[in-house]
mmCIF file of C-alpha atoms in Angstrom:
data_model
loop_
_atom_site.group_PDB
_atom_site.id
_atom_site.type_symbol
_atom_site.label_atom_id
_atom_site.label_comp_id
_atom_site.label_asym_id
_atom_site.label_seq_id
_atom_site.Cartn_x
_atom_site.Cartn_y
_atom_site.Cartn_z
ATOM 1 C CA MET A 1 -25.540 46.539 12.252
ATOM 2 C CA THR A 2 -25.124 47.481 8.643
ATOM 3 C CA THR A 3 -22.005 48.614 6.897
ATOM 4 C CA PRO A 4 -22.220 52.247 5.775
ATOM 5 C CA VAL A 5 -22.426 52.587 2.050
ATOM 6 C CA CYS A 6 -20.240 55.687 1.817
ATOM 7 C CA ALA A 7 -17.476 55.785 4.418
ATOM 8 C CA GLY A 8 -16.954 59.518 3.896
ATOM 9 C CA ALA A 9 -20.547 60.201 4.457
ATOM 10 C CA SER A 10 -20.673 58.191 7.599
ATOM 11 C CA ARG A 11 -17.639 60.066 8.902
ATOM 12 C CA ALA A 12 -19.409 63.358 8.109
ATOM 13 C CA ALA A 13 -22.558 62.089 9.760
ATOM 14 C CA SER A 14 -20.676 61.154 12.934
ATOM 15 C CA ALA A 15 -19.201 64.641 12.898
ATOM 16 C CA THR A 16 -22.681 66.146 12.820
ATOM 17 C CA ASP A 17 -23.766 63.870 15.711
ATOM 18 C CA GLY A 18 -21.017 65.275 17.841
ATOM 19 C CA HIS A 19 -19.120 68.573 17.943
ATOM 20 C CA HIS A 20 -19.842 70.162 14.476
ATOM 21 C CA PRO A 21 -23.594 70.461 13.986
ATOM 22 C CA HIS A 22 -23.321 72.819 10.874
ATOM 23 C CA THR A 23 -21.128 70.740 8.527
ATOM 24 C CA PRO A 24 -21.959 71.968 5.041
ATOM 25 C CA TYR A 25 -22.927 68.471 3.752
ATOM 26 C CA ALA A 26 -24.831 67.171 6.776
ATOM 27 C CA SER A 27 -27.877 66.793 4.649
ATOM 28 C CA PHE A 28 -25.838 64.617 2.255
ATOM 29 C CA SER A 29 -24.778 62.415 5.108
ATOM 30 C CA SER A 30 -28.329 61.939 6.304
ATOM 31 C CA TYR A 31 -29.473 61.263 2.765
ATOM 32 C CA VAL A 32 -26.891 58.467 2.312
ATOM 33 C CA ARG A 33 -27.796 57.026 5.683
ATOM 34 C CA ALA A 34 -31.504 57.045 4.860
ATOM 35 C CA ARG A 35 -31.324 55.955 1.174
ATOM 36 C CA GLY A 36 -28.127 53.955 0.918
ATOM 37 C CA PRO A 37 -29.663 50.471 1.178
ATOM 38 C CA VAL A 38 -32.311 51.280 -1.470
ATOM 39 C CA LEU A 39 -29.582 52.781 -3.817
ATOM 40 C CA LEU A 40 -27.370 49.721 -3.208
ATOM 41 C CA ARG A 41 -30.208 47.410 -4.365
ATOM 42 C CA THR A 42 -30.406 49.527 -7.539
ATOM 43 C CA ALA A 43 -26.656 49.258 -8.018
ATOM 44 C CA ARG A 44 -26.782 45.442 -7.427
ATOM 45 C CA SER A 45 -29.385 45.285 -10.242
ATOM 46 C CA LEU A 46 -26.849 46.910 -12.681
ATOM 47 C CA THR A 47 -23.954 44.570 -11.898
ATOM 48 C CA ALA A 48 -23.505 40.836 -11.359
ATOM 49 C CA ASN A 49 -20.941 41.151 -8.508
ATOM 50 C CA PRO A 50 -22.053 42.674 -5.131
ATOM 51 C CA CYS A 51 -18.559 44.180 -4.647
ATOM 52 C CA ASP A 52 -18.774 45.936 -8.020
ATOM 53 C CA ALA A 53 -22.232 47.242 -6.979
ATOM 54 C CA GLU A 54 -20.751 48.775 -3.835
ATOM 55 C CA ASP A 55 -17.970 50.374 -5.929
ATOM 56 C CA LEU A 56 -20.601 51.655 -8.427
ATOM 57 C CA LEU A 57 -22.609 53.242 -5.593
ATOM 58 C CA GLN A 58 -19.623 54.763 -4.122
ATOM 59 C CA THR A 59 -18.680 56.445 -7.482
ATOM 60 C CA ALA A 60 -22.271 57.601 -7.994
ATOM 61 C CA LEU A 61 -22.375 59.024 -4.533
ATOM 62 C CA ALA A 62 -19.061 60.793 -5.039
ATOM 63 C CA LYS A 63 -20.485 62.473 -8.078
ATOM 64 C CA THR A 64 -23.571 63.372 -6.183
ATOM 65 C CA TYR A 65 -21.489 64.832 -3.332
ATOM 66 C CA VAL A 66 -19.536 67.010 -5.817
ATOM 67 C CA ALA A 67 -22.816 68.332 -7.274
ATOM 68 C CA TRP A 68 -24.646 68.629 -3.989
ATOM 69 C CA GLU A 69 -24.917 72.331 -3.790
ATOM 70 C CA ARG A 70 -25.968 72.562 -7.445
ATOM 71 C CA ILE A 71 -28.951 70.189 -6.956
ATOM 72 C CA GLU A 72 -31.960 72.418 -6.625
ATOM 73 C CA ASP A 73 -34.762 69.928 -5.866
ATOM 74 C CA HIS A 74 -33.667 67.507 -3.113
ATOM 75 C CA ARG A 75 -36.836 65.579 -3.475
ATOM 76 C CA ALA A 76 -35.465 64.328 -6.785
ATOM 77 C CA LEU A 77 -32.093 63.047 -5.346
ATOM 78 C CA ASP A 78 -32.997 59.391 -5.912
ATOM 79 C CA GLY A 79 -33.447 59.972 -9.603
ATOM 80 C CA TYR A 80 -30.169 62.007 -9.669
ATOM 81 C CA VAL A 81 -28.282 59.142 -8.015
ATOM 82 C CA ARG A 82 -29.910 56.507 -10.264
ATOM 83 C CA ARG A 83 -29.021 58.413 -13.301
ATOM 84 C CA ALA A 84 -25.403 58.717 -11.936
ATOM 85 C CA LEU A 85 -25.435 54.866 -11.327
ATOM 86 C CA LEU A 86 -26.562 54.234 -14.811
ATOM 87 C CA ASN A 87 -24.247 56.705 -16.471
ATOM 88 C CA THR A 88 -21.218 55.333 -14.510
ATOM 89 C CA ARG A 89 -22.177 51.671 -15.342
ATOM 90 C CA THR A 90 -22.480 52.602 -19.019
ATOM 91 C CA SER A 91 -19.123 54.315 -18.999
ATOM 92 C CA GLN A 92 -17.466 51.377 -17.349
ATOM 93 C CA TRP A 93 -19.127 49.047 -19.916
ATOM 94 C CA ARG A 94 -17.946 51.248 -22.832
ATOM 95 C CA LYS A 95 -14.317 51.325 -21.394
ATOM 96 C CA ARG A 96 -14.206 47.527 -21.192
ATOM 97 C CA LYS A 97 -11.226 46.255 -23.074
ATOM 98 C CA VAL A 98 -12.174 43.830 -25.859
ATOM 99 C CA ASP A 99 -9.386 41.631 -27.057
ATOM 100 C CA GLU A 100 -10.321 41.161 -30.771
ATOM 101 C CA PHE A 101 -7.717 40.594 -33.460
ATOM 102 C CA ALA A 102 -8.189 40.438 -37.156
ATOM 103 C CA CYS A 103 -6.600 37.503 -38.920
ATOM 104 C CA GLU A 104 -6.521 36.303 -42.506
ATOM 105 C CA GLU A 105 -8.011 32.987 -41.827
ATOM 106 C CA LEU A 106 -11.019 32.180 -39.677
ATOM 107 C CA PRO A 107 -10.412 29.529 -37.182
ATOM 108 C CA GLU A 108 -12.255 26.242 -37.752
ATOM 109 C CA ARG A 109 -15.042 25.442 -35.310
ATOM 110 C CA GLU A 110 -14.440 22.390 -33.265
ATOM 111 C CA THR A 111 -17.353 20.291 -34.069
ATOM 112 C CA LEU A 112 -18.284 17.454 -31.815
ATOM 113 C CA PRO A 113 -19.428 14.420 -33.576
ATOM 114 C CA THR A 114 -23.209 14.076 -33.636
ATOM 115 C CA PRO A 115 -24.565 10.896 -32.205
ATOM 116 C CA ASP A 116 -25.968 8.418 -34.669
ATOM 117 C CA PRO A 117 -29.783 8.604 -34.529
ATOM 118 C CA ALA A 118 -29.940 4.668 -34.951
ATOM 119 C CA GLU A 119 -27.540 4.287 -32.004
ATOM 120 C CA GLN A 120 -29.697 6.668 -29.867
ATOM 121 C CA GLN A 121 -32.879 4.713 -30.725
ATOM 122 C CA SER A 122 -31.150 1.484 -29.998
ATOM 123 C CA LEU A 123 -29.968 2.786 -26.565
ATOM 124 C CA HIS A 124 -33.538 4.086 -25.892
ATOM 125 C CA ASP A 125 -35.070 0.718 -26.782
ATOM 126 C CA ALA A 126 -32.597 -1.264 -24.648
ATOM 127 C CA MET A 127 -33.173 1.075 -21.678
ATOM 128 C CA TRP A 128 -36.900 0.673 -21.984
ATOM 129 C CA ARG A 129 -36.594 -3.133 -22.237
ATOM 130 C CA ALA A 130 -34.495 -3.061 -19.035
ATOM 131 C CA VAL A 131 -37.140 -0.812 -17.282
ATOM 132 C CA LEU A 132 -39.864 -3.221 -18.316
ATOM 133 C CA LYS A 133 -37.942 -6.087 -16.621
ATOM 134 C CA LEU A 134 -38.201 -4.269 -13.241
ATOM 135 C CA PRO A 135 -40.929 -5.309 -10.749
ATOM 136 C CA ASP A 136 -44.016 -3.195 -11.133
ATOM 137 C CA ARG A 137 -43.544 -1.025 -8.112
ATOM 138 C CA GLN A 138 -39.905 -0.294 -8.922
ATOM 139 C CA ARG A 139 -40.813 0.353 -12.600
ATOM 140 C CA ALA A 140 -43.548 2.733 -11.498
ATOM 141 C CA MET A 141 -41.117 4.693 -9.181
ATOM 142 C CA VAL A 142 -38.411 4.878 -11.839
ATOM 143 C CA VAL A 143 -40.867 6.046 -14.527
ATOM 144 C CA LEU A 144 -42.292 8.781 -12.266
ATOM 145 C CA ARG A 145 -38.837 9.979 -11.075
ATOM 146 C CA TYR A 146 -36.947 9.904 -14.359
ATOM 147 C CA TYR A 147 -39.309 9.754 -17.160
ATOM 148 C CA GLU A 148 -41.970 12.040 -15.623
ATOM 149 C CA ASP A 149 -39.322 14.043 -13.805
ATOM 150 C CA LEU A 150 -41.245 14.047 -10.442
ATOM 151 C CA SER A 151 -39.434 14.773 -7.239
ATOM 152 C CA GLU A 152 -39.190 12.002 -4.485
ATOM 153 C CA ALA A 153 -41.927 13.672 -2.487
ATOM 154 C CA GLN A 154 -44.322 13.893 -5.556
ATOM 155 C CA THR A 155 -43.574 10.350 -6.436
ATOM 156 C CA ALA A 156 -44.298 9.279 -2.814
ATOM 157 C CA GLU A 157 -47.520 11.234 -2.857
ATOM 158 C CA VAL A 158 -48.690 9.744 -6.327
ATOM 159 C CA LEU A 159 -48.039 6.175 -5.097
ATOM 160 C CA GLY A 160 -49.218 6.745 -1.481
ATOM 161 C CA VAL A 161 -45.952 5.642 0.100
ATOM 162 C CA SER A 162 -43.193 7.254 2.215
ATOM 163 C CA ILE A 163 -40.298 9.138 0.669
ATOM 164 C CA GLY A 164 -37.960 6.671 2.207
ATOM 165 C CA THR A 165 -39.737 3.914 0.377
ATOM 166 C CA VAL A 166 -39.323 5.771 -2.954
ATOM 167 C CA LYS A 167 -35.591 6.263 -2.233
ATOM 168 C CA SER A 168 -34.880 2.694 -1.435
ATOM 169 C CA ALA A 169 -36.904 1.217 -4.220
ATOM 170 C CA VAL A 170 -35.410 3.561 -6.754
ATOM 171 C CA SER A 171 -31.948 2.844 -5.501
ATOM 172 C CA ARG A 172 -32.551 -0.949 -5.847
ATOM 173 C CA ALA A 173 -34.067 -0.416 -9.377
ATOM 174 C CA LEU A 174 -31.024 1.625 -10.476
ATOM 175 C CA GLY A 175 -28.777 -1.144 -9.197
ATOM 176 C CA LYS A 176 -30.728 -3.762 -11.352
ATOM 177 C CA LEU A 177 -30.490 -1.501 -14.340
ATOM 178 C CA ARG A 178 -26.728 -1.110 -13.840
ATOM 179 C CA GLU A 179 -26.353 -4.903 -13.825
ATOM 180 C CA ASP A 180 -28.575 -5.484 -16.984
ATOM 181 C CA PRO A 181 -26.400 -7.249 -19.500
ATOM 182 C CA GLU A 182 -28.190 -5.488 -22.372
ATOM 183 C CA LEU A 183 -27.043 -2.061 -21.101
ATOM 184 C CA THR A 184 -23.464 -3.187 -20.356
ATOM 185 C CA PRO A 185 -21.929 -2.069 -23.669
ATOM 186 C CA VAL A 186 -23.282 1.466 -23.142
ATOM 187 C CA ARG A 187 -20.901 1.995 -20.179
#
C-alpha cells in the first residue's frame, strides 16, 4: 500500500467514500489520489532529498487546493501543479541563507605539495619492473585487471579461465608485489 501524498486530501477522499458524497473538494482528492505518484516523481527531480520532495509536493498541493475553485481548465492541472512545484522550489532556493563575510585579506589557499615528476616516473618504472618479474599468467591477469581496468569476469573471459582462478592468481601476484624489495621504500 502506498502512503498518501497529501494527508488532508486522503482524509477528504475517505469522507467522500463514506457519509459525505458532496464534499466541495472531492475532485481535488481524487486528483491527488490519481496523480500524486507522478507529481511526486516530478518533485523528486527538483530536490536531492526524498523527504524534501514530499514537503515540496505538499506545499504545491496546498497552493493548488487554495486555488482549486479558480482553476477553470482541470485538464491542465498537472501543468498548474508542476508550475507551483517549480515556483516553490525557486523561492526556497532564493531564501537559502548564504553565510558570506567580507574581510580585508583573502585567506591563502592551502596548496598540497605537487609530486615530483621524477619520483612519479621512478615509482612507475619500479612498479613495472616488479610486474615483469611475475610469472606470465599472473602478470597477464594483473595487467588486464589493473592496467586495462577489466573486471574479474572480463579478465576470466579473455584468458579462458574461471573467475575464481583470476581472484586467486591476482591475490598471489599482489602478495608478491607487496614483498618486492624494490617497492618497499614506497610504503
